[in-house]
Short mmCIF file of C-alpha atoms in Angstrom, two decimals:
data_model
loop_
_atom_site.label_atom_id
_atom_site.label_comp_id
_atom_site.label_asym_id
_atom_site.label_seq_id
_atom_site.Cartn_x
_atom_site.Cartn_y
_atom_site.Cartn_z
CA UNK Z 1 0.00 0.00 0.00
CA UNK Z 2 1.27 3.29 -0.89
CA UNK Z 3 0.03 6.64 0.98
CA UNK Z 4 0.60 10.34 -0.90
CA UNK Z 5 -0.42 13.52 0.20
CA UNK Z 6 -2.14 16.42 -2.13
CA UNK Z 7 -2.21 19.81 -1.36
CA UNK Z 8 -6.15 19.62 -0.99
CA UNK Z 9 -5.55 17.71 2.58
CA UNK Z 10 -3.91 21.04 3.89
CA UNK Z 11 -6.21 23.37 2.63
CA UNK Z 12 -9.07 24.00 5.64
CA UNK Z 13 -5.62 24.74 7.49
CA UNK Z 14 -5.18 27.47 5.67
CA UNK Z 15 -8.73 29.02 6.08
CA UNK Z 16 -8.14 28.64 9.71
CA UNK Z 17 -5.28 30.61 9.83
CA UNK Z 18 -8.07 33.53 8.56
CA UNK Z 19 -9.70 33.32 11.67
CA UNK Z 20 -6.23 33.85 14.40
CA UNK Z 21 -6.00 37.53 15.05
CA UNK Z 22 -6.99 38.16 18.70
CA UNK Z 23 -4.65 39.21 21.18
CA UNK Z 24 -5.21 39.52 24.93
CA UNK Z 25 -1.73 41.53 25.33
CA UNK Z 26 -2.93 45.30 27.72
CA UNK Z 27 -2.49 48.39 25.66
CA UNK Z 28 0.84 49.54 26.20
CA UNK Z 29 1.63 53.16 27.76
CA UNK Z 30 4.79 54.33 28.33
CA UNK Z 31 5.28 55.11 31.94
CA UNK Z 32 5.65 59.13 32.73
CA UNK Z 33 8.97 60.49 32.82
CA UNK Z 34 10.25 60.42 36.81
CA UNK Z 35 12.25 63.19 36.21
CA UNK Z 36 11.97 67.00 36.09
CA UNK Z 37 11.52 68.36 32.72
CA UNK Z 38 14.88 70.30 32.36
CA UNK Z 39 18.18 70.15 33.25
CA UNK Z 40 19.48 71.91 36.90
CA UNK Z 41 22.35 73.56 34.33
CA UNK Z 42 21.51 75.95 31.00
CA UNK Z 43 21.93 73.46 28.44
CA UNK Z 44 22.38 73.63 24.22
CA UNK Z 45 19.29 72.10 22.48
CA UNK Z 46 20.61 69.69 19.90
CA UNK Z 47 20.73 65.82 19.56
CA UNK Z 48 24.19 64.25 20.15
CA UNK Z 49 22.99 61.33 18.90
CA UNK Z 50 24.08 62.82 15.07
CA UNK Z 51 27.27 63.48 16.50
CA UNK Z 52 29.71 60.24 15.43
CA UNK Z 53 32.44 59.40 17.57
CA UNK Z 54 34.74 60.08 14.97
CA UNK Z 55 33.68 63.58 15.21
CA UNK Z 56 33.80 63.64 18.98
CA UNK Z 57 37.21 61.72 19.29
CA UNK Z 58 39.68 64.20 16.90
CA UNK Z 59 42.90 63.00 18.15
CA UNK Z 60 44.17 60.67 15.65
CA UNK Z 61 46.56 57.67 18.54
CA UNK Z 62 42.70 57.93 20.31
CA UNK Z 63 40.82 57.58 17.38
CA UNK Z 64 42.94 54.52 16.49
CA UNK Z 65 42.45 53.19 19.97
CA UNK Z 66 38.90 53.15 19.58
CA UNK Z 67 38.94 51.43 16.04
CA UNK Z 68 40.86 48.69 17.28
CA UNK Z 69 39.09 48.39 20.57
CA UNK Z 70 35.18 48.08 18.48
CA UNK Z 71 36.88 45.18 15.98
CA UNK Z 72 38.66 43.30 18.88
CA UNK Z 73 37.33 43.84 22.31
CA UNK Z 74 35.66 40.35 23.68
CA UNK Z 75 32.63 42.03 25.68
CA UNK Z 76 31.19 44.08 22.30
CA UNK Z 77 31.87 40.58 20.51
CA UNK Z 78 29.35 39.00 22.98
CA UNK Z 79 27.09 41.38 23.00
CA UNK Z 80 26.78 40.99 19.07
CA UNK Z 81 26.54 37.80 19.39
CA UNK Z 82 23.60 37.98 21.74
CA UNK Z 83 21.73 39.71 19.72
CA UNK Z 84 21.85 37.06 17.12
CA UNK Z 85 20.96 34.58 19.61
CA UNK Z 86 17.76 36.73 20.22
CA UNK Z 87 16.65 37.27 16.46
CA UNK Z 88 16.45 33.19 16.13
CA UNK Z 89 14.80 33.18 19.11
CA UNK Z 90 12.28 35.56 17.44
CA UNK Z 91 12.29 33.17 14.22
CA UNK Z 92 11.18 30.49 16.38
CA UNK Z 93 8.23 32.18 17.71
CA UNK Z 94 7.27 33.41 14.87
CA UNK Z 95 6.96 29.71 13.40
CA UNK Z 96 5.03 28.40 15.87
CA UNK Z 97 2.36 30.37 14.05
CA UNK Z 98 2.57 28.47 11.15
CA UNK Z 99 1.58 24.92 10.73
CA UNK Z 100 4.41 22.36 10.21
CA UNK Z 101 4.51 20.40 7.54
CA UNK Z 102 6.22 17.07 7.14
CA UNK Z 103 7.00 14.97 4.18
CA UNK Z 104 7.13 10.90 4.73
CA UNK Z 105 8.09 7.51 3.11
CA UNK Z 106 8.24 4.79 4.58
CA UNK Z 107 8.38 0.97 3.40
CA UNK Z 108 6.51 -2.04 5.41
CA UNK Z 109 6.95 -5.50 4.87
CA UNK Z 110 5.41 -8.36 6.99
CA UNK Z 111 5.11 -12.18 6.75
CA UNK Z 112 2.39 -14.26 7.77
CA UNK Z 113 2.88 -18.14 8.23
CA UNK Z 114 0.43 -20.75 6.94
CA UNK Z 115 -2.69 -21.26 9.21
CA UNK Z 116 -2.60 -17.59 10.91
CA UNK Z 117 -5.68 -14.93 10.51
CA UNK Z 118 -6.99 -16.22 7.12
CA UNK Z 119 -4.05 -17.40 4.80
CA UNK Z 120 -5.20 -20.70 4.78
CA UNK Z 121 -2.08 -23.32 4.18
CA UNK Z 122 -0.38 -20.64 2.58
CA UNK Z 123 2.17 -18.37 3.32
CA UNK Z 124 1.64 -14.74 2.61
CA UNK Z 125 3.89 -11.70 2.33
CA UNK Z 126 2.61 -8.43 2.65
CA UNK Z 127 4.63 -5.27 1.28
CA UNK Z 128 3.17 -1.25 2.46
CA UNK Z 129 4.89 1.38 1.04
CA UNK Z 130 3.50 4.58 1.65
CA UNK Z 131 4.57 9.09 1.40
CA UNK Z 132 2.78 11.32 2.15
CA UNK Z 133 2.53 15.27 3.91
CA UNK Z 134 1.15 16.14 6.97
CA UNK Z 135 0.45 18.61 9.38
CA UNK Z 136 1.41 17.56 12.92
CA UNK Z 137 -0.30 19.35 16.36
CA UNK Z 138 -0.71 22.93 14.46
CA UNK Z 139 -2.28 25.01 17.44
CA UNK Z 140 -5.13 27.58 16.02
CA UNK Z 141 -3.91 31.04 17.80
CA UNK Z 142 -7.69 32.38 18.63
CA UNK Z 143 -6.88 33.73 21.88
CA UNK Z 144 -3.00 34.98 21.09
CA UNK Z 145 -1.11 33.33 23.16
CA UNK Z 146 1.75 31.97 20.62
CA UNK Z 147 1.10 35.68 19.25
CA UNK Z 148 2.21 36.95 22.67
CA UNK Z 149 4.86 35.06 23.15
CA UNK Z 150 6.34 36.12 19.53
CA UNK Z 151 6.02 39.43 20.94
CA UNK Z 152 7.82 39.01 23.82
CA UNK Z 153 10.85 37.08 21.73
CA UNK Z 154 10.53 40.29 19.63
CA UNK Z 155 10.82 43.03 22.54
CA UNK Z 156 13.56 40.77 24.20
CA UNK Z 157 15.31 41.18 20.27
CA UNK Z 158 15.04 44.57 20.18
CA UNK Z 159 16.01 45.58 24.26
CA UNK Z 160 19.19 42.82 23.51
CA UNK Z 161 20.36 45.40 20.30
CA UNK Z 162 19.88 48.46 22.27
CA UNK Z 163 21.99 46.50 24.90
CA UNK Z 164 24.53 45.86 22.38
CA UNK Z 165 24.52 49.77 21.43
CA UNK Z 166 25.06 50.76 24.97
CA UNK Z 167 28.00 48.41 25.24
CA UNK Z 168 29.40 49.94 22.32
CA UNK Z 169 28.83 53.42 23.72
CA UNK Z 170 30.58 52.59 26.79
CA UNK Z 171 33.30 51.14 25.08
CA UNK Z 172 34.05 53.92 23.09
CA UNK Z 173 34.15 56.28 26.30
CA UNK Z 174 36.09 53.32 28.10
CA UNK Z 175 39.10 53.31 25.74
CA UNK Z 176 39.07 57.43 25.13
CA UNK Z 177 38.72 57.66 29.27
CA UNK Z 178 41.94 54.98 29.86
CA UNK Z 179 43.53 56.47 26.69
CA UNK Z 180 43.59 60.01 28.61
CA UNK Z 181 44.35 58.59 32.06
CA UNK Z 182 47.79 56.47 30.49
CA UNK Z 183 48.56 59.96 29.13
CA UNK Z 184 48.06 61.93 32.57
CA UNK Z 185 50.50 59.18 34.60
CA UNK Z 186 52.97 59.44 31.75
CA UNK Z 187 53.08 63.23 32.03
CA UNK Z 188 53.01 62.74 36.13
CA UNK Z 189 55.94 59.83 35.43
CA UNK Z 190 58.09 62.64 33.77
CA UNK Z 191 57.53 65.22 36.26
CA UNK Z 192 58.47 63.14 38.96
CA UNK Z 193 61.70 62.51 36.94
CA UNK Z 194 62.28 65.95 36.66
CA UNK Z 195 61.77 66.48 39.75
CA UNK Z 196 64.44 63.70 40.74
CA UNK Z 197 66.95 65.31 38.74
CA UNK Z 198 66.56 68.87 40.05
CA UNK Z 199 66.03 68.01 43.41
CA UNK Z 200 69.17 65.22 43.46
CA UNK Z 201 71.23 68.65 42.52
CA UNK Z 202 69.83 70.59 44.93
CA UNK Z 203 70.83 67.40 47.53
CA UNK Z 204 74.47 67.30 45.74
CA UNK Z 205 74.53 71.15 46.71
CA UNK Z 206 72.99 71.05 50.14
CA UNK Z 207 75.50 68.41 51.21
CA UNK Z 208 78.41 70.79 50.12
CA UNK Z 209 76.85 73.47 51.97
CA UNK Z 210 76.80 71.44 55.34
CA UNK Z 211 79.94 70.34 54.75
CA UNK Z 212 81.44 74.12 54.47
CA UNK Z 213 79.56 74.57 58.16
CA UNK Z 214 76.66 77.14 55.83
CA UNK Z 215 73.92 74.65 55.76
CA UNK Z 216 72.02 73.70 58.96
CA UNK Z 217 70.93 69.57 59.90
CA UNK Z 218 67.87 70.58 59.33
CA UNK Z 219 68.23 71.81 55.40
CA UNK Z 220 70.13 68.98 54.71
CA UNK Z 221 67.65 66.82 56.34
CA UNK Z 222 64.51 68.78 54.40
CA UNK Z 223 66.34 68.08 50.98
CA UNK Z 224 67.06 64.31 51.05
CA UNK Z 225 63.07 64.07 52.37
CA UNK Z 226 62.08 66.08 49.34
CA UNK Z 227 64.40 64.11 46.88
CA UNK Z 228 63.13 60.96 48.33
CA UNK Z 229 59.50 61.39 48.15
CA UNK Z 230 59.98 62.41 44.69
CA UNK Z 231 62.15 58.47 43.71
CA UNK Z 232 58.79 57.24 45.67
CA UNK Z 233 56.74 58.72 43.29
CA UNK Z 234 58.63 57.67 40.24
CA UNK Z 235 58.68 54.49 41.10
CA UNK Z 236 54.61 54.52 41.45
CA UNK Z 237 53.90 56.62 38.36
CA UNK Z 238 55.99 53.87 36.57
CA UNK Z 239 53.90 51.29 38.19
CA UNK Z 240 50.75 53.07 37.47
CA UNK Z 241 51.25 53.64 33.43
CA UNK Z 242 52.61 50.02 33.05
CA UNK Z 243 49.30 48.59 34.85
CA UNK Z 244 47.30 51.22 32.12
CA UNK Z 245 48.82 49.84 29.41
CA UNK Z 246 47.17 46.58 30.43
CA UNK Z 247 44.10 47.92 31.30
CA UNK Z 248 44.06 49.14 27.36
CA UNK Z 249 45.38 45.78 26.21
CA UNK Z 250 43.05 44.31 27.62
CA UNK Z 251 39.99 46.76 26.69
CA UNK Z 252 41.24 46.74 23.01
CA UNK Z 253 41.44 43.01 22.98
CA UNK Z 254 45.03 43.04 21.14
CA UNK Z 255 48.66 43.85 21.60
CA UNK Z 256 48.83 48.13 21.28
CA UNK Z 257 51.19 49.63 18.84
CA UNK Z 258 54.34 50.54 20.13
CA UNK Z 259 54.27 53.86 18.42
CA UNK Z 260 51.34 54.63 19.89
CA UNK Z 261 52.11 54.47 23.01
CA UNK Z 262 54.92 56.97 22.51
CA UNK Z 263 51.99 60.10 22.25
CA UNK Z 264 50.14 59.56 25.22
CA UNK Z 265 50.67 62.64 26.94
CA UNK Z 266 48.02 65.78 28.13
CA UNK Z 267 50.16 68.36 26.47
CA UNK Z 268 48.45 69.01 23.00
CA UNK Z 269 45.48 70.72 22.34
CA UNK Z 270 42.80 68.72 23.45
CA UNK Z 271 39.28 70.23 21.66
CA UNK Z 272 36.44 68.29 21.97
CA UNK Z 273 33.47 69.38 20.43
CA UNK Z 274 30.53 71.47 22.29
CA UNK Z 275 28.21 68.46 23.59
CA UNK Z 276 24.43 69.99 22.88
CA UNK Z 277 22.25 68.15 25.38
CA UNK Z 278 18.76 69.06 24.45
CA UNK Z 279 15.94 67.71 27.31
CA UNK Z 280 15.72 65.12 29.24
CA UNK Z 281 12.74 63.48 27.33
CA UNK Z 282 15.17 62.98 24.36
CA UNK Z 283 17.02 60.68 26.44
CA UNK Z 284 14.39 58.82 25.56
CA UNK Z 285 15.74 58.02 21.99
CA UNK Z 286 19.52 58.76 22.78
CA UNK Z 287 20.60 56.35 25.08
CA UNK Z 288 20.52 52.75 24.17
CA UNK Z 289 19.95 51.79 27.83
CA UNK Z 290 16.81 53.46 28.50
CA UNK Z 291 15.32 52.09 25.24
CA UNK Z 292 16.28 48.90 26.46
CA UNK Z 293 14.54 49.18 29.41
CA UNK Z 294 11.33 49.70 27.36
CA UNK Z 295 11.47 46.85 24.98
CA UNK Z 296 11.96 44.91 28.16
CA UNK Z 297 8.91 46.53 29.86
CA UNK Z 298 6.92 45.69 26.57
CA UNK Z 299 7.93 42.32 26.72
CA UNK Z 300 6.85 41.80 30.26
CA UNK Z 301 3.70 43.56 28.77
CA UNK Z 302 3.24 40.92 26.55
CA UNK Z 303 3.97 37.97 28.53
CA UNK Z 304 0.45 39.04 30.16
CA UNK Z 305 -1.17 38.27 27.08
CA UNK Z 306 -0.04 34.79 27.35
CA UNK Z 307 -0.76 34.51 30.67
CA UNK Z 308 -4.31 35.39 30.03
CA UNK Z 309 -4.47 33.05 26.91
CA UNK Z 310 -3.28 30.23 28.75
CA UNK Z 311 -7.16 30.27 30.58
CA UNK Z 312 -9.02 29.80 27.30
CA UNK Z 313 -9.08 26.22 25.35
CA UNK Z 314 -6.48 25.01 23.62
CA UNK Z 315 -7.30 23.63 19.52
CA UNK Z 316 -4.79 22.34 17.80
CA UNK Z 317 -5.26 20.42 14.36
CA UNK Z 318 -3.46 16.97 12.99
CA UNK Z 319 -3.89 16.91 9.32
CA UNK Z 320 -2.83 14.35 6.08
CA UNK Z 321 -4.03 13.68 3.23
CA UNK Z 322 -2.74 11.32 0.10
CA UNK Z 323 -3.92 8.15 -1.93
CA UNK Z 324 -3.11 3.86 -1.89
CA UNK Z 325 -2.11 1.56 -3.82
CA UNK Z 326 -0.61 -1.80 -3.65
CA UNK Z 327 2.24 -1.00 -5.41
CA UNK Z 328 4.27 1.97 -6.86
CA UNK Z 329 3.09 1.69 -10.26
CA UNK Z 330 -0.64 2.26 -9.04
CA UNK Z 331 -0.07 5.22 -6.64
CA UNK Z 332 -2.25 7.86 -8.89
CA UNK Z 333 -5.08 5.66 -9.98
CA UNK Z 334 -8.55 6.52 -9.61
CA UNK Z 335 -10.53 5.31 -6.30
CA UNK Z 336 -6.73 5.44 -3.85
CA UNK Z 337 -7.41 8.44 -2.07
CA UNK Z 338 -7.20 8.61 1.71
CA UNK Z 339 -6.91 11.47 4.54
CA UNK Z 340 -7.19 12.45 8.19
CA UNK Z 341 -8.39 15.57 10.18
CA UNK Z 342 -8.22 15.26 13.81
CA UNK Z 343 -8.77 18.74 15.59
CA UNK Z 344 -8.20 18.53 18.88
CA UNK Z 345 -9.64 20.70 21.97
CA UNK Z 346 -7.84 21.11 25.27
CA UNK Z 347 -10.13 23.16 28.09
CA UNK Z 348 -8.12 23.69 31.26
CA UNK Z 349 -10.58 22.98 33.77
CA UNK Z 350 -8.30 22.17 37.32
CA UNK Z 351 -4.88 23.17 37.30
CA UNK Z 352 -3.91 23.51 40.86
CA UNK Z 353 -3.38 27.40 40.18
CA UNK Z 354 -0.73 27.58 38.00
CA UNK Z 355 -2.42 29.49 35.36
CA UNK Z 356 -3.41 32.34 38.06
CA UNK Z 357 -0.29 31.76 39.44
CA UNK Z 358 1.51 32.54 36.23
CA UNK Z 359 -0.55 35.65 35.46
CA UNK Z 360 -0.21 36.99 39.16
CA UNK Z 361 3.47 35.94 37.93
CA UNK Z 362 3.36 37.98 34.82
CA UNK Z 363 2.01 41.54 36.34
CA UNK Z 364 4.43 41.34 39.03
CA UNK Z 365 7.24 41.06 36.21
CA UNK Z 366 5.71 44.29 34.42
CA UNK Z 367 5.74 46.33 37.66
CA UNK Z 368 9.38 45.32 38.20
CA UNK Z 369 10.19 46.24 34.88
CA UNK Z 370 7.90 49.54 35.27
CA UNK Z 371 9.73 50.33 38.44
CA UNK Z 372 13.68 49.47 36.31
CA UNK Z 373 12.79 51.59 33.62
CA UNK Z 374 12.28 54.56 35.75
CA UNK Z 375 15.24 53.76 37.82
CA UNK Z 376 17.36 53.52 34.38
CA UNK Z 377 15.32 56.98 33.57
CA UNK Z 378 16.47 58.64 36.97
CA UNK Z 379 20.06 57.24 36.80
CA UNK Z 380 20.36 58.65 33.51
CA UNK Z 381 19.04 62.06 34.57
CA UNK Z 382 21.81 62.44 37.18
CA UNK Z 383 24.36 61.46 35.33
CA UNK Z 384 24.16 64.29 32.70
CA UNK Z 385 23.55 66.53 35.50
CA UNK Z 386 26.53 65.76 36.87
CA UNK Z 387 28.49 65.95 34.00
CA UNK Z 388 26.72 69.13 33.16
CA UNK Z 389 27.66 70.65 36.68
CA UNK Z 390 31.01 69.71 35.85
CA UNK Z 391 31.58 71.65 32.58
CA UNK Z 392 31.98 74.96 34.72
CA UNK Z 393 33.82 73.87 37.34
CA UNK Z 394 36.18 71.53 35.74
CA UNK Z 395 37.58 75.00 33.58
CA UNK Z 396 37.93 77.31 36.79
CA UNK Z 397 39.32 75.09 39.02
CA UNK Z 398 41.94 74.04 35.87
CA UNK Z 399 42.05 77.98 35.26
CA UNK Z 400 42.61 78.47 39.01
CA UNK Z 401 45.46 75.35 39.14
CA UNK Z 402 47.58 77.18 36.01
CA UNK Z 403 47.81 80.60 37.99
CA UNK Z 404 48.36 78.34 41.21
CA UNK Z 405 51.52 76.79 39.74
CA UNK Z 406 52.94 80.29 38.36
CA UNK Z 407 52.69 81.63 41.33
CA UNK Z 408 55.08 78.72 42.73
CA UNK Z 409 57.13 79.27 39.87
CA UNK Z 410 57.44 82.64 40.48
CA UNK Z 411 57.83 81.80 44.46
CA UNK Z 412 60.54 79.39 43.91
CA UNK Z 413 62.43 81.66 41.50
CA UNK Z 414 62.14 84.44 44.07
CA UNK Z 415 63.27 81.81 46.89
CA UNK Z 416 66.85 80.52 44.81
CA UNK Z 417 67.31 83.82 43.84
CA UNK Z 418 67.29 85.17 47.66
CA UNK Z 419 69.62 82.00 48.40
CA UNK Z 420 72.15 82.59 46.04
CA UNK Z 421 72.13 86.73 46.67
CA UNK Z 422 72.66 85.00 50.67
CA UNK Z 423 69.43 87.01 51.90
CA UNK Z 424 67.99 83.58 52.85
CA UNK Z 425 68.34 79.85 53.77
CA UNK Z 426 68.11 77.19 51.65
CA UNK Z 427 65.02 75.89 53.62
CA UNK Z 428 63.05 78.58 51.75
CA UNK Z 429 64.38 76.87 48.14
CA UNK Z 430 62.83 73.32 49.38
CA UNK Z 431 59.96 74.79 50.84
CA UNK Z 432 59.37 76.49 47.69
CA UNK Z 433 60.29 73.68 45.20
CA UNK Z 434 57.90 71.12 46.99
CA UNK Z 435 55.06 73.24 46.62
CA UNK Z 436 55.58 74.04 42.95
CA UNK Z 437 55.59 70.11 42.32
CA UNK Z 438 52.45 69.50 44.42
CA UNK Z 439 50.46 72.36 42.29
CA UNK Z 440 52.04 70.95 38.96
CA UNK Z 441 51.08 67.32 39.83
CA UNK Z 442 47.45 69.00 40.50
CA UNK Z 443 46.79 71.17 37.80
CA UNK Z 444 47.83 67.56 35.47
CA UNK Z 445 45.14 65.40 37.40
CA UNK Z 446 43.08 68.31 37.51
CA UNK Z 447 43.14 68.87 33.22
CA UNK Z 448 42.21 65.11 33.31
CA UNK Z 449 39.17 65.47 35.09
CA UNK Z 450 38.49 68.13 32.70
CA UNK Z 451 39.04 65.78 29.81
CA UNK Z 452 37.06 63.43 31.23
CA UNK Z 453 34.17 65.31 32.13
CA UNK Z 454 33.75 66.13 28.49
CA UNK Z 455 33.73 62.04 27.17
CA UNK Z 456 31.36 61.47 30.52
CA UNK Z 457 29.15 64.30 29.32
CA UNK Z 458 28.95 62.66 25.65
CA UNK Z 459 28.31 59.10 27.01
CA UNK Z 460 25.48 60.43 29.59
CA UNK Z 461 23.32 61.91 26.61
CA UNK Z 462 23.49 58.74 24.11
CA UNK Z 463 26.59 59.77 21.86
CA UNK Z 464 28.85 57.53 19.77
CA UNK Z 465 26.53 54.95 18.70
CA UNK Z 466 26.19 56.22 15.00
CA UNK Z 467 29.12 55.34 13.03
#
């Protein structure tokens, strides 16, 4: 006997699929803004989100930094390849929809000895062969729950991307922040040797001094403290700049060129472009994080809808169709057709709770979500403030720093002048030359901040994301 399907056994299936439209998903609102409606500092309207990074980043060793870091680095890698994991996820769902339909063929042979059922004294062999499509446990969506659910996979999708766009973000700002933070301990590395070297002279000429009976205990006791702290701080800016060259190896995810490495320093003219910041409701569509938030919320929101289906009954359809013969050469005669429809209707009737317990289940997810998508809102909102309240300050107290160390200059000039003229000690000089290395050592930590504040103030508002 041979079985084969037509397309006529499959086609009440596809009439059915007419009828599955209805969803039982709640209308989704976006949750009000838990934030005030402007900024606490006067801000430029514009988006930053049109603003590439290349634009942002002008120095070329950064700029190169950053390429290397978005083709290599491990944690961007993942995060791509999450997202691909979600869009089959999606492709899944989305089939479940659809009936499936299988193809068959399958051969049967059997022997029956003399005397059994009715073959009299004679043996009989029986051959089936039989293909053949059908549709296997096809649920009819009427009440949307496999709608839902492709919903859900699709919100989860789209939240993973934005995820993947905030990673990238941060990256970005990652390698430009550690980029500028090698450069600061490299220029603090070669201050301290400066310092060193000066201050090992001054030593050499203290110790001559004491030895002529002109120089007190004391001064030569002031200068070998001042020339040690400064070999303590060599050896820690040294330690410092080789552990940031790791931290960028390992952010960049491959060796950094040596050249490279050669211009990190804070003494070029470091222009970043004016960051306009607009209002905080266009956070809404800057930053990847907060618009992952919401495709999570509306995927909560949809798992509701499935919760609710999951109360309603359950029909699902088994479906083939085809023709037999007993053998191949008769498989299309007249008179061989054959086919099966078996709908089937589940009703949950006792369940023990589980389908209240899965809605209760899936409101209390949406209210979670509700309550993280404000948080991410909130967090986001303070973190441009703060980078907004630092634009400012960051300048005047760099401003106030740069006077701050030519006034030491000027005091320590003053100081070895009034030494060598024999008007004063030598105590002065130290005094003098340890202060002028504390206010240079600030104003360079101080012009990193400043640095910073700027890539901090671009990340907070959704920048860099746009190639």
């Amino acid at each position: 006997m041979i079985t084969k399907a037509f397309s006529w056994g499959v086609l009440p299936l596809a009439t059915a699929i007419a009828l599955t439209g209805c969803t039982m998903e709640p209308k989704y609102q976006r949750p009000a803004m838990p934030v005030a409606v402007h900024y606490d500092q006067p801000t430029a309207v514009g988006n930053v989100a049109d603003l590439p990074w290349q634009s942002f980043f002008n120095d070329p060793q950064m700029r190169s930094l950053i390429t290397l870091a978005l083709n290599n680095n491990r944690d961007l890698r993942v995060a791509a390849l999450n997202v691909q994991k979600a869009q089959g996820s999606v492709q899944i769902d989305r089939a479940a929809l659809m009936p499936t339909i299988n193809a068959t063929a399958s051969q049967t042979s059997a022997h029956e000895p003399a005397g059994l059922y009715n073959t009299g004294n004679t043996p009989e062999t029986y051959h089936e062969l039989s293909t053949g499509l059908g549709v296997t446990s096809w649920e009819l969506d009427f009440w949307g729950r496999l709608r839902s659910l492709k919903d859900e996979a699709q919100e989860t999708y789209l939240s993973t991307a934005e995820t993947e766009r905030a990673t990238r973000i941060s990256l970005i700002a990652e390698v430009a922040s550690d980029w500028l933070t090698l450069s600061s301990d490299n220029d603090l590395l070669h201050l301290a040797e400066n310092t060193v070297t000066s201050q090992q002279e001054s030593y050499r000429l203290t110790k001559l001094s004491y030895a002529g009976g002109v120089s007190s205990d004391q001064d030569l006791a002031e200068a070998e403290s001042t020339v040690r702290a400064a070999q303590a701080d060599v050896a820690s800016y040294t330690r410092q700049v080789r552990q940031d060259v790791d931290a960028l190896r390992l952010l960049v995810g491959t060796e950094l060129p040596a050249t490279l490495l050669a211009h990190a320093t804070l003494n070029q003219n470091w222009q970043f472009p004016a960051t306009p910041a607009g209002l905080p409701s266009d956070l809404l569509t800057r930053r990847p994080d907060i618009m992952a938030a919401e495709h999570t919320l509306k995927a909560a929101n949809a798992n509701i809808g499935a919760a609710r289906a999951a109360f309603f009954p359950n029909i699902s359809l088994t479906a083939s169709g085809g023709s037999t013969s007993s053998s191949l050469g008769h498989l299309l005669d007249g008179g061989t057709g054959a086919w099966s429809f078996v709908p089937t209707l589940s009703l949950p009737i006792f369940d023990g709770g589980v389908n209240s317990a899965n809605l209760d289940i899936a409101h209390i997810e949406k209210r979670i979500e509700i309550a993280d998508y404000e948080k991410t809102i909130q967090t986001a909102f303070k973190e441009v403030n703060d980078a907004l309240a630092g634009q400012d300050t960051w300048q005047d107290q760099v401003e106030a720093l740069q006077k701050e160390v030519a006034a030491n200059q000027r005091d320590y000039d003053y100081s070895e002048l009034r030494y060598k003229q024999g008007v004063d000690n030598y105590l002065n000089v130290l005094v003098a030359q340890r202060s002028l290395y504390t206010a240079q050592q600030s104003q360079i930590t101080a012009h990193l901040g400043q640095l910073n504040q700027k890539i901090t103030l671009y990340e907070a508002l959704g920048g860099g994301w746009k190639s």
